[in-house]
Coordinates of C-alpha atoms in Angstrom, one line a residue:
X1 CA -20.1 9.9 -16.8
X2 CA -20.5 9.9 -20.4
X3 CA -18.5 8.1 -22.9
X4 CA -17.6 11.2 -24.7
X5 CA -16.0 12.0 -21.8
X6 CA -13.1 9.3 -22.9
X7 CA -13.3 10.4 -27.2
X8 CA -9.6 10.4 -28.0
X9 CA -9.5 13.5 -29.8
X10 CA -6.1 14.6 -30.7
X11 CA -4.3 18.0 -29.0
X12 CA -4.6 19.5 -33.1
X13 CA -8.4 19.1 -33.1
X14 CA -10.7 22.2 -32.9
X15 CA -12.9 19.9 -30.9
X16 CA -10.1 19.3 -28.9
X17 CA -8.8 22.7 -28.2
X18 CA -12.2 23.7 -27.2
X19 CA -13.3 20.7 -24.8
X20 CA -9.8 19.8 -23.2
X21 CA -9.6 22.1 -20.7
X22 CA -13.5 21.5 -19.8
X23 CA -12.7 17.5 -19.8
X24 CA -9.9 18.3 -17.3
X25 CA -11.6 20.3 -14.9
X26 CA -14.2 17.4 -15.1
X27 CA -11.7 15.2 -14.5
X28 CA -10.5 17.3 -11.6
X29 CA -14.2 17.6 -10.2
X30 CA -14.8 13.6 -10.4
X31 CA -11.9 12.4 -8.7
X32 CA -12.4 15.8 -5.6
X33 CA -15.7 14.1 -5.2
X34 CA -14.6 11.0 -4.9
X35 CA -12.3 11.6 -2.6
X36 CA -14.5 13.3 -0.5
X37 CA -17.4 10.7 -0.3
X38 CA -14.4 8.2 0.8
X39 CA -13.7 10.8 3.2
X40 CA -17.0 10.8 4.6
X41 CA -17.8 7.2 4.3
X42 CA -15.2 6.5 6.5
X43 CA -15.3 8.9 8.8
X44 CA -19.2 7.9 9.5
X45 CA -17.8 4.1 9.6
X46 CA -15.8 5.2 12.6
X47 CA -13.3 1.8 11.5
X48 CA -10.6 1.5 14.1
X49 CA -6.8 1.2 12.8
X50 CA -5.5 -1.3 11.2
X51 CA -2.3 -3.4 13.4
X52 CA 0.1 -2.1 10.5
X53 CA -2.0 1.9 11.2
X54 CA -1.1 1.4 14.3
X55 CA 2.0 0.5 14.3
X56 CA 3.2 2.9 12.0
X57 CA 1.7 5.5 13.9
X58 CA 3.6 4.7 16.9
X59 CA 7.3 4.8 14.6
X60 CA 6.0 8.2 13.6
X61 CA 6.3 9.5 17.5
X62 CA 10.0 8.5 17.2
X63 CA 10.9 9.6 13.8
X64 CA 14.2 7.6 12.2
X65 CA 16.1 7.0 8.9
X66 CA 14.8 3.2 9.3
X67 CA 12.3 1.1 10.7
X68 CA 12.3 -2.9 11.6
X69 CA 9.9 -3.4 8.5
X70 CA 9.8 -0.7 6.3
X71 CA 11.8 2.3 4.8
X72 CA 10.7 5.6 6.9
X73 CA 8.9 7.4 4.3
X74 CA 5.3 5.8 5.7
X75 CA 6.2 7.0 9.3
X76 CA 7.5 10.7 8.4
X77 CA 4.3 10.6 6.3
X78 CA 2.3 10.4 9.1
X79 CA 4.1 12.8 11.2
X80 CA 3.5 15.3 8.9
X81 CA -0.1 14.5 9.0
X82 CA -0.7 14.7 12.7
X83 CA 1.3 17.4 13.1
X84 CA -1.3 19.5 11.2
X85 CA -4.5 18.0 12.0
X86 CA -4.5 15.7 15.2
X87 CA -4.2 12.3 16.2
X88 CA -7.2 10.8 15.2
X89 CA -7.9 7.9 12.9
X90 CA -8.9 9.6 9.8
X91 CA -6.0 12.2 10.4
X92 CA -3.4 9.0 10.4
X93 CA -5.6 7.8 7.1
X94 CA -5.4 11.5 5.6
X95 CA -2.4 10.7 3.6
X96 CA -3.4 7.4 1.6
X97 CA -7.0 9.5 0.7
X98 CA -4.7 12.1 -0.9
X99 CA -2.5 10.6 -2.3
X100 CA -4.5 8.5 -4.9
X101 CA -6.1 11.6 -6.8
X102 CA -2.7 12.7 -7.8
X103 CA -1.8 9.1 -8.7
X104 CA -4.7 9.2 -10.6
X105 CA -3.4 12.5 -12.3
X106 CA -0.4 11.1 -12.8
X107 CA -1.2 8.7 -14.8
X108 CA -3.6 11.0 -17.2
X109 CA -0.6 12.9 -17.6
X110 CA 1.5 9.6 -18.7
X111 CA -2.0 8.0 -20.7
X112 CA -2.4 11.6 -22.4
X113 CA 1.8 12.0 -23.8
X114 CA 1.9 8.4 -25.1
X115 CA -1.9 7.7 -26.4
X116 CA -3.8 10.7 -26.4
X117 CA -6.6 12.9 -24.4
X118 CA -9.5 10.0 -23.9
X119 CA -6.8 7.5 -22.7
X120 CA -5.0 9.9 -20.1
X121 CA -8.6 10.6 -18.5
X122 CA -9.8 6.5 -18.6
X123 CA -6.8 5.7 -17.3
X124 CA -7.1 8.0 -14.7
X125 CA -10.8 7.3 -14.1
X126 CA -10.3 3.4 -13.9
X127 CA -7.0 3.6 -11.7
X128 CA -9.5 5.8 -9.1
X129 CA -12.1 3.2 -9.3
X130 CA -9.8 -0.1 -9.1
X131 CA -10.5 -2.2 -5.7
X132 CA -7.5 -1.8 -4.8
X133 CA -7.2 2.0 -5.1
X134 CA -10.7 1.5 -2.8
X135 CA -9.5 -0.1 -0.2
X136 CA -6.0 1.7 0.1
X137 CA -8.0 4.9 0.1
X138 CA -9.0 3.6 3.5
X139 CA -5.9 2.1 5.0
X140 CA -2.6 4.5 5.5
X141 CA -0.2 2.0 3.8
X142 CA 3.6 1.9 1.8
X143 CA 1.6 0.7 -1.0
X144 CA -0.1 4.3 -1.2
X145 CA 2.9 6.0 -1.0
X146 CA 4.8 3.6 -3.6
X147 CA 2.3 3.6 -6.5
X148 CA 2.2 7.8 -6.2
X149 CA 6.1 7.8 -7.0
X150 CA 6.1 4.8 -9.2
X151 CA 3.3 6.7 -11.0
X152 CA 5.4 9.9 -11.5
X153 CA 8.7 7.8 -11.8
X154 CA 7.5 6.7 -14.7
X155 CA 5.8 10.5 -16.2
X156 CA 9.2 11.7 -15.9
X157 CA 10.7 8.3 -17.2
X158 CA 8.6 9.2 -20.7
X159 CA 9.4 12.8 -20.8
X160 CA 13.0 11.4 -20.8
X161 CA 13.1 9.1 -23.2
X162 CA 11.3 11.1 -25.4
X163 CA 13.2 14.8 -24.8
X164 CA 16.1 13.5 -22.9
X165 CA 16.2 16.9 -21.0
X166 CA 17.9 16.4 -17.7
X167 CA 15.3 18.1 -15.8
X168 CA 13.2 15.0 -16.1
X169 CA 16.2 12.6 -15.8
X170 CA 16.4 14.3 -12.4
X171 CA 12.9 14.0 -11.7
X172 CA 13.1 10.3 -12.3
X173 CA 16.3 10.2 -10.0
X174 CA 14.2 12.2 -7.4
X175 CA 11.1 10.1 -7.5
X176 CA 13.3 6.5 -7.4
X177 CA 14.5 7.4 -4.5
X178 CA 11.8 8.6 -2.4
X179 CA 9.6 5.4 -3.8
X180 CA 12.7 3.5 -2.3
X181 CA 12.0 5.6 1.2
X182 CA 8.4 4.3 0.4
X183 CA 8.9 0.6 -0.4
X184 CA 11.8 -1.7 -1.2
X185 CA 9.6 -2.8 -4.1
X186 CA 10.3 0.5 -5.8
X187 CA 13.9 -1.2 -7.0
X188 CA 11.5 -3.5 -9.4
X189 CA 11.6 0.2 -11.4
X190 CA 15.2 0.9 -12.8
X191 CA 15.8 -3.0 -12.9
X192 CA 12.6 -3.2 -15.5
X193 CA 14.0 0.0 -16.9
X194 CA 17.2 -1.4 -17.6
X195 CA 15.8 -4.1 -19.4
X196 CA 13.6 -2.5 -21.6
X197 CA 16.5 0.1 -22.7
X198 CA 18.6 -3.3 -23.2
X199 CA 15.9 -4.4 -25.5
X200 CA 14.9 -1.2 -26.9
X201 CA 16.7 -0.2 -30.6
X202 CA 15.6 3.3 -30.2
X203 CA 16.5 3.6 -26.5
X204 CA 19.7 1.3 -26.0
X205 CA 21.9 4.7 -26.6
X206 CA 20.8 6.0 -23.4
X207 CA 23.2 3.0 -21.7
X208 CA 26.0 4.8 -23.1
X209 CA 24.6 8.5 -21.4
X210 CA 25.5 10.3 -18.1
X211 CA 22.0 11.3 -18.1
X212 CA 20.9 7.8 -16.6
X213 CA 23.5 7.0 -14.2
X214 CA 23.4 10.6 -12.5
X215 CA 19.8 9.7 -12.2
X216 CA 20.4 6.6 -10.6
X217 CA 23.1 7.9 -8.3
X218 CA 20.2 10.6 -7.1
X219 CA 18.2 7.8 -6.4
X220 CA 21.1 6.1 -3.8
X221 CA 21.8 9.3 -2.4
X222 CA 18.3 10.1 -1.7
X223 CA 18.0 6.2 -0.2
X224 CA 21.3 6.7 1.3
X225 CA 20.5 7.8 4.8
X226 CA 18.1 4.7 5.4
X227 CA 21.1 2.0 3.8
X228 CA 23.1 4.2 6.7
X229 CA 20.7 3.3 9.1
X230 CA 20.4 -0.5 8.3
X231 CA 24.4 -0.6 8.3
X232 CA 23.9 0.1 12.0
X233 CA 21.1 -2.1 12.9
X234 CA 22.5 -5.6 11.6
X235 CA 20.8 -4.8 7.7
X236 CA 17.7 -5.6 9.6
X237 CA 14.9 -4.1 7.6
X238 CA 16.9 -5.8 4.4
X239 CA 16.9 -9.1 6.2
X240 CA 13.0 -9.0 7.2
X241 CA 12.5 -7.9 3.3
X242 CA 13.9 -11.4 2.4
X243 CA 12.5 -13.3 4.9
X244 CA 9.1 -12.6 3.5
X245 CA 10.2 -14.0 0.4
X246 CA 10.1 -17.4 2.6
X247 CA 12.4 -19.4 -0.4
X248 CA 14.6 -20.7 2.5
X249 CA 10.9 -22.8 3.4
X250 CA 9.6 -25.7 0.6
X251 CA 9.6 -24.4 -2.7
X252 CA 6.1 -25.3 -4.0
X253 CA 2.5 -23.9 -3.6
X254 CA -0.1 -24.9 -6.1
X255 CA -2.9 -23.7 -3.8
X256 CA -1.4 -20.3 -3.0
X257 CA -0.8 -19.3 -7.0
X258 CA -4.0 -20.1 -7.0
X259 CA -4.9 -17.3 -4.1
X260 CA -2.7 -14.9 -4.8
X261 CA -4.3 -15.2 -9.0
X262 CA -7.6 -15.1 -7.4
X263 CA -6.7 -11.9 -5.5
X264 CA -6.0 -10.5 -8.8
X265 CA -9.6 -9.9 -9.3
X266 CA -10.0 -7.9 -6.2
X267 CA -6.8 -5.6 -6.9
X268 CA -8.2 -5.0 -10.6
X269 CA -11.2 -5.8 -10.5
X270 CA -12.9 -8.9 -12.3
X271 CA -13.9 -7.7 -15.6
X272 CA -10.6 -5.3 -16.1
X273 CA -8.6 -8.6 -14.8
X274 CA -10.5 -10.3 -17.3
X275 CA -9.7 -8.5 -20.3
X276 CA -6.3 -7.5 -19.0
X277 CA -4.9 -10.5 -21.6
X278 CA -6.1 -8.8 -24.9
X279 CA -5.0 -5.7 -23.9
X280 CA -1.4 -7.0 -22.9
X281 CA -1.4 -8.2 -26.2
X282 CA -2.8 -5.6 -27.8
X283 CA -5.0 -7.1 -29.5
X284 CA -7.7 -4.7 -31.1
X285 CA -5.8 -1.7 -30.3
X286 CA -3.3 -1.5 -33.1
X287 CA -4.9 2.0 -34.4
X288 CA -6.1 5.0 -32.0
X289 CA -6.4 8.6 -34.2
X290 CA -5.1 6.5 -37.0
X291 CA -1.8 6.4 -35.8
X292 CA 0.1 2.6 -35.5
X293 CA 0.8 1.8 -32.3
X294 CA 1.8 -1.9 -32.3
X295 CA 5.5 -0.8 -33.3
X296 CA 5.8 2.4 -31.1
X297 CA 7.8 1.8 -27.9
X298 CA 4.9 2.9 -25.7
X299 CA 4.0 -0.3 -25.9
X300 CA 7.3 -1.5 -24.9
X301 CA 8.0 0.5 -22.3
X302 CA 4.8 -0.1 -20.5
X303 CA 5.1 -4.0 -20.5
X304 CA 8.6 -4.0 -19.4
X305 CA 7.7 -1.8 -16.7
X306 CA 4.5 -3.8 -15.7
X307 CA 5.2 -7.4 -16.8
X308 CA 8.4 -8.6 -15.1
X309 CA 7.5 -7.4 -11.4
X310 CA 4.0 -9.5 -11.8
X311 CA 5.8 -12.4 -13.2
X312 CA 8.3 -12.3 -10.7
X313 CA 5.2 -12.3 -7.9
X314 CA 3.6 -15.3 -9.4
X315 CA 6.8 -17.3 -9.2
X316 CA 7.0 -16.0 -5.7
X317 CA 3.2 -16.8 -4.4
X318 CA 4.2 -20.3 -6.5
X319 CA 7.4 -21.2 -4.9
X320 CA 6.6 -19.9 -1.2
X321 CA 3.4 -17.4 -0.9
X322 CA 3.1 -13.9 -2.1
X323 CA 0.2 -11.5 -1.0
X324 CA -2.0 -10.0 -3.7
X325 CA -1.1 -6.4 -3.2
X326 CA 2.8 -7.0 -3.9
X327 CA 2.3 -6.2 -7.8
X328 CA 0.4 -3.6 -7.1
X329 CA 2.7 -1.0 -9.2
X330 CA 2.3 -3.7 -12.1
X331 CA -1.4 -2.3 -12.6
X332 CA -0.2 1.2 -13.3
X333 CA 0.9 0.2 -16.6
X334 CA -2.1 -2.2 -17.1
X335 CA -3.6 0.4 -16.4
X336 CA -3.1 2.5 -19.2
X337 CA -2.7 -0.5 -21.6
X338 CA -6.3 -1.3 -20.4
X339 CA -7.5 2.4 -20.9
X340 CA -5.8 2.4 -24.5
X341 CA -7.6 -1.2 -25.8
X342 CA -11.1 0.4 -24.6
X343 CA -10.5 4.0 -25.3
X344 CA -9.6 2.8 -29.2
X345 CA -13.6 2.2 -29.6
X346 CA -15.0 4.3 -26.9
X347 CA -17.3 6.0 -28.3
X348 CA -17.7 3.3 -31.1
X349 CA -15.5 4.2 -33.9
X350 CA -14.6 1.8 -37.6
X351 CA -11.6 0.9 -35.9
X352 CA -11.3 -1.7 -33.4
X353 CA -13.1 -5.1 -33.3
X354 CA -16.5 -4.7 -31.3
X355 CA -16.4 -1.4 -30.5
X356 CA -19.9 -1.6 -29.1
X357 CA -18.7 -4.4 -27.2
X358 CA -16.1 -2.6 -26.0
X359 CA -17.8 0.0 -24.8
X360 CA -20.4 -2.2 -22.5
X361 CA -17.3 -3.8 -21.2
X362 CA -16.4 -0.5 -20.0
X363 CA -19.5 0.2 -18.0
X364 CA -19.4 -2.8 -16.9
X365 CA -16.0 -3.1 -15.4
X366 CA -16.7 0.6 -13.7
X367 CA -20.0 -0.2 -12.4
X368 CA -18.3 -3.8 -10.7
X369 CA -15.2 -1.8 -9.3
X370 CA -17.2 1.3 -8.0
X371 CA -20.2 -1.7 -6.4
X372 CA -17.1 -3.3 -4.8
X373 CA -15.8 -0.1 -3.3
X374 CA -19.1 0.8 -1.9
X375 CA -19.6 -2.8 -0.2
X376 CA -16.7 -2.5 0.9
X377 CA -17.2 0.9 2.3
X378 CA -20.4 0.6 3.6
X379 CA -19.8 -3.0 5.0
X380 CA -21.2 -2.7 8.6
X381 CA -24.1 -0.9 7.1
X382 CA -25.4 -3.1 4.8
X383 CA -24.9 -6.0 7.6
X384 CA -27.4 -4.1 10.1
X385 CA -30.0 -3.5 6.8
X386 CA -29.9 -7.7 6.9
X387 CA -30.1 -8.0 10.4
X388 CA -27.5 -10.1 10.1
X389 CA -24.2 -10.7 12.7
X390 CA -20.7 -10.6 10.9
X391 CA -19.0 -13.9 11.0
X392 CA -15.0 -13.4 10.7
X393 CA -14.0 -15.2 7.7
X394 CA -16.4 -13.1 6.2
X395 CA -15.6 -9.5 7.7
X396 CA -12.7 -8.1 6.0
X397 CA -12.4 -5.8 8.8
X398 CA -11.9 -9.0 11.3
X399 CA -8.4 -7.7 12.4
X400 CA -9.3 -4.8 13.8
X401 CA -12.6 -5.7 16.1
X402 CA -12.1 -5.5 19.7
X403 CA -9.0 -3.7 19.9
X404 CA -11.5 -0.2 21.5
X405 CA -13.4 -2.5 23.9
X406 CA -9.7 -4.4 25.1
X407 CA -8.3 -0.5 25.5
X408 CA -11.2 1.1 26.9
X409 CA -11.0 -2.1 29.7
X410 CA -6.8 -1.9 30.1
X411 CA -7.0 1.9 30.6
X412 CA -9.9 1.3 34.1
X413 CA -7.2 -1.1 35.0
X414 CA -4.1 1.7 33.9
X415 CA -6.5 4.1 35.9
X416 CA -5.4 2.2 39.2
X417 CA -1.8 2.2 38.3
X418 CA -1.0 5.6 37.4
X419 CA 2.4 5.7 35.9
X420 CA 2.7 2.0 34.9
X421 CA 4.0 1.9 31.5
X422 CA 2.2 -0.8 28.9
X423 CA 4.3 -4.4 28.4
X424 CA 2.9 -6.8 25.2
X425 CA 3.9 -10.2 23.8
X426 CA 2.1 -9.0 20.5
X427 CA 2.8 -6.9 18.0
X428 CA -0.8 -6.3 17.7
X429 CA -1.5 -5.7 21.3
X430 CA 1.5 -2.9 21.4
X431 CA 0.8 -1.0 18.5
X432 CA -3.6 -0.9 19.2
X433 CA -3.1 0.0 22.9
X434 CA -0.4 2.0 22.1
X435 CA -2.7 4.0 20.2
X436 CA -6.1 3.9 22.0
X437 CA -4.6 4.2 25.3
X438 CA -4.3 7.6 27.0
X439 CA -2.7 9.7 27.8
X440 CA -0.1 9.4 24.8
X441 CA 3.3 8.9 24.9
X442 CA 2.9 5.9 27.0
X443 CA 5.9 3.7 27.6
X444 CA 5.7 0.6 25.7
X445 CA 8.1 -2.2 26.2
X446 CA 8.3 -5.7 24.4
X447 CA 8.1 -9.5 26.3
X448 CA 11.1 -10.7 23.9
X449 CA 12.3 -14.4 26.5
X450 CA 13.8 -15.9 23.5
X451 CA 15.7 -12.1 22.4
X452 CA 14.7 -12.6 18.3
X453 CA 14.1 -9.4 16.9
X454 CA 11.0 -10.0 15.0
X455 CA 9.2 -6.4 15.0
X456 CA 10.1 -2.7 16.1
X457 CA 8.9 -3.1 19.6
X458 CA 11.8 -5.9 20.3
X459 CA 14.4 -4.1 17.9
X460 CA 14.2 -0.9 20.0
X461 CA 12.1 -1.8 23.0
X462 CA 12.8 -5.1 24.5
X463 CA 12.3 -4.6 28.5
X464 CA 15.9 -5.3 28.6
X465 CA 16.3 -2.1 27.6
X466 CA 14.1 -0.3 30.1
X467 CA 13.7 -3.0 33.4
X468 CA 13.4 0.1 35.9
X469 CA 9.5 0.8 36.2
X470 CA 5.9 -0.6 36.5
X471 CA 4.0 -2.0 33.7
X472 CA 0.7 -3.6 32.8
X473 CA 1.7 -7.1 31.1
X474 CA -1.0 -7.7 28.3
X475 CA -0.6 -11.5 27.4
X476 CA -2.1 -13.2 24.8
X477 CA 0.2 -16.0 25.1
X478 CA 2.4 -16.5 28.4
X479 CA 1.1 -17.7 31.2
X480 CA 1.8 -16.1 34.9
X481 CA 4.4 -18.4 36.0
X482 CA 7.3 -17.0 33.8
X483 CA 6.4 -13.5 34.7
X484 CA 6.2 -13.9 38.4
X485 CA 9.3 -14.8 38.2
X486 CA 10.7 -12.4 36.0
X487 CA 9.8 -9.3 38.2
X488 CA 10.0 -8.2 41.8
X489 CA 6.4 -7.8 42.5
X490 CA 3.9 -9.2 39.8
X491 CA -0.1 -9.9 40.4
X492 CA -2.4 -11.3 37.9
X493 CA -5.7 -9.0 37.4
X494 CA -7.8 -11.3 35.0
X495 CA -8.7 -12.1 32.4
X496 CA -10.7 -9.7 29.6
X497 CA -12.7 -11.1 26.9
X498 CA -13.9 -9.2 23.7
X499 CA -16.3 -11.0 21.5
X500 CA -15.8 -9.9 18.4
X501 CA -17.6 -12.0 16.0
X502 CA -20.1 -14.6 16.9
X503 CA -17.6 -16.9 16.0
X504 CA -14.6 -15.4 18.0
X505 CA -13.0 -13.5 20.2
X506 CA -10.3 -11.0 21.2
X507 CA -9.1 -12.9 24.4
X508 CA -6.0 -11.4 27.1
X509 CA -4.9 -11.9 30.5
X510 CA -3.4 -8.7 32.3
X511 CA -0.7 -8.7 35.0
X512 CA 0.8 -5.6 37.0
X513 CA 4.3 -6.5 37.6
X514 CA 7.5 -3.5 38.8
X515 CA 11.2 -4.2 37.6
X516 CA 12.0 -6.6 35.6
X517 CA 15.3 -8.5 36.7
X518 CA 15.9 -11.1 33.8
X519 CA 14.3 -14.1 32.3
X520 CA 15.9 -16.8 34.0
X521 CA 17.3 -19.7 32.8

């Protein structure tokens, strides 16, 4: 891609008005190609589904305002999906592929209103090529779901401020509240926004409009349904959203700051998390189209919306552990403050410090992301060229090895029990065989002794809730005594073994047992 492709040519400019509509199909054409390699690559990697795939698939085959774990926007999401093309794993993965080219637009919308034409489209070019964005492309998470409405949240968000038509205030209403249906982390958005239009001169009137607060009311309405639901199951999605926080645990982890900064570099890659600094501070980028843009509130806005969630997650991962991805929305507006420091000298223009610096940087940093997303991508492939055996610490896939083989092994042994329904004392072990086992629905019940509601599985199916019936018990952690005498009838039918690396294994024991009568003392 050439680096005319990112000239900032302003919307007056003959040059402009000839080239933007080609630079947008462009635009268009790059990120449909992209999305269709990933598309390819993994439907030829043939990668099983992730626990959390998994598990949301099987909240999606009993559709809810709530879930134990997340709002229900991820499981409807998936509904929809299946519903149109099938079960399958890359029919589950469909959404989070499609989502991120329109994320990607979004923000070309937002780079091209604040800084111009060449932003919009680097913006939109490096969000699309981000490790991150590379790996969620592949995995049918909340986080695909949350940067989409974060990412138009905020389009509408400028429009606002900058027209104050309520057209857009509702848009922003709209979009906060489905992100909340998406991700709890969505409620980072109006707090930051609230701050910055209590810090903002030229913004602080709108605290004194309707047009806000009816936005914000959308947003609980729209969210409304799912507080509804929580109301009625103890707050418990709430609670397990706090919980993960861990501050009621010691208060201070040197070594996981450390990881979760490290992980930095694989969400933004490690040239763009390198530079990420000077272009927070703007340093370099105080004229684009000779316009001054160190005092415009673009600048503002996008730090207030970017820099208080990340803060916040370093204090986290410091004072109890925080996982890279949970500032992921943080990057949308580094994003574009990234895209503006580079696009002010790409190509190399008299303003700027470096520009020809600048514009290696930003070969560099695409080149690095895109060589991560292939690796990553073609993982397997490149570990056959090598003639080389995966080790786990090493396979970022590690999770989901085995789980075929144990399912392909449980459903001979289902084969002899027709109509036994499928008991677990795993998450893990419910949601994969809940998927690879056939024929679907199966009945899945939950081992849950000690009654703590810790998942989905022992919110809504503890065996105490369905003790009529015959199941196959697949154990990873309790031994046959307990279960013997938990049940009428119970036999143990071995043991099954799934090396999965050459440095470990997927290991379960599997009983039959028929109605459960009680733990016992």
């Amino acid at each position: 891609m050439p680096l005319g492709f990112f000239s900032n040519t302003t919307p007056s400019s003959p040059v402009a008005k000839k080239n933007e509509t080609a630079f947008l199909l462009g635009l268009i054409a790059f990120l449909a190609i992209l999305t269709l390699y990933r598309a390819v690559a993994l439907a030829i990697s043939n990668l099983p589904l992730f626990l959390d795939e998994a598990y949301y698939f099987d909240w999606s085959r009993t559709l809810a305002f709530g879930y134990y774990s997340k709002p229900p926007l991820i499981a409807w999401t998936i509904a929809a999906a299946t519903s149109l093309c099938g079960e399958g794993e890359l029919c589950v993965r469909a959404p989070a592929l499609l989502v991120h080219p329109f994320t990607a637009f979004g923000l070309f919308l937002i780079g091209r209103r604040l800084y111009g034409v060449g932003v919009g489209r680097l913006a939109a070019v490096l969000y699309a090529t981000l490790p991150m964005v590379s790996a969620s492309s592949w995995i049918m998470s909340t986080d695909a779901l949350l940067l989409l409405f974060w990412t138009y949240g905020l389009w509408f968000l400028v429009r606002a401020l900058a027209d104050d038509g309520w057209g857009d205030w509702l848009g922003l209403g709209i979009c906060l509240g489905v992100g909340l249906l998406a991700k709890y982390t969505m409620v980072a958005f109006p707090l930051s926004l609230m701050l910055y239009l209590a810090l903002s001169p030229i913004h602080r009137h709108h605290l004194r409009h309707p047009k806000l607060y009816v936005a914000l009311v959308v947003a609980l309405v729209i969210l409304s349904p799912n507080l509804l639901w929580n109301s009625f199951h103890d707050l418990v999605s709430l609670r397990h959203t706090a919980h993960n926080a861990a501050l009621d645990r010691p208060l201070f982890h040197p070594a996981k700051l450390l990881e979760f900064l490290g992980g930095q570099a694989m969400v933004f890659g490690p040239i763009l998390i390198a530079i990420l600094p000077a272009a927070l501070l703007g340093r370099g980028e105080a004229v684009i189209n000779g316009l001054d843009k160190t005092v415009a509130w673009h600048r503002r806005l996008l730090l207030t919306l970017g820099l208080p969630l990340f803060l916040t997650m370093i204090g986290e991962s410091l004072a109890a552990r925080a996982n890279a991805n949970w500032a992921a929305p943080s990057y949308l507006s580094f994003t574009l403050l990234v895209a503006a420091w580079l696009a002010a000298s790409v190509p190399p223009q008299e303003s700027g410090k470096n520009p020809r610096m600048r514009g290696r940087l930003l070969v560099a940093a695409l080149a690095v992301n895109v060589l991560l997303g292939g690796v990553g991508y073609h993982y397997d492939a490149l570990y056959r060229v090598v003639g080389a055996e995966p080790i786990r610490r090493l396979d970022p896939y590690a999770r989901l090895r085995g789980w075929r083989e144990l399912a392909a092994q449980t459903q001979t042994l289902l084969a002899q029990h027709p109509g036994a329904g499928l008991l677990g004392d795993d998450r893990a072990v419910l949601a994969e065989l809940g998927y690879y086992l056939h024929p679907r629905p199966l009945v899945i019940v939950a081992w849950n002794p000690d009654g703590a509601v810790s998942d989905q599985y022992r919110l809504s199916a503890d065996i105490r809730q369905r003790p009529t019936g015959e199941y196959l018990f697949v154990a990873r952690g309790t031994d046959f005594r307990p279960v013997a005498a938990a049940f009428t009838a119970a036999e143990d039918l071995g043991r099954i073994r799934i090396a999965t690396h050459r440095d470990s294994a997927l290991d379960c024991r599997v009983y039959w047992v028929r109605d459960f009568r009680g733990y016992g003392p």
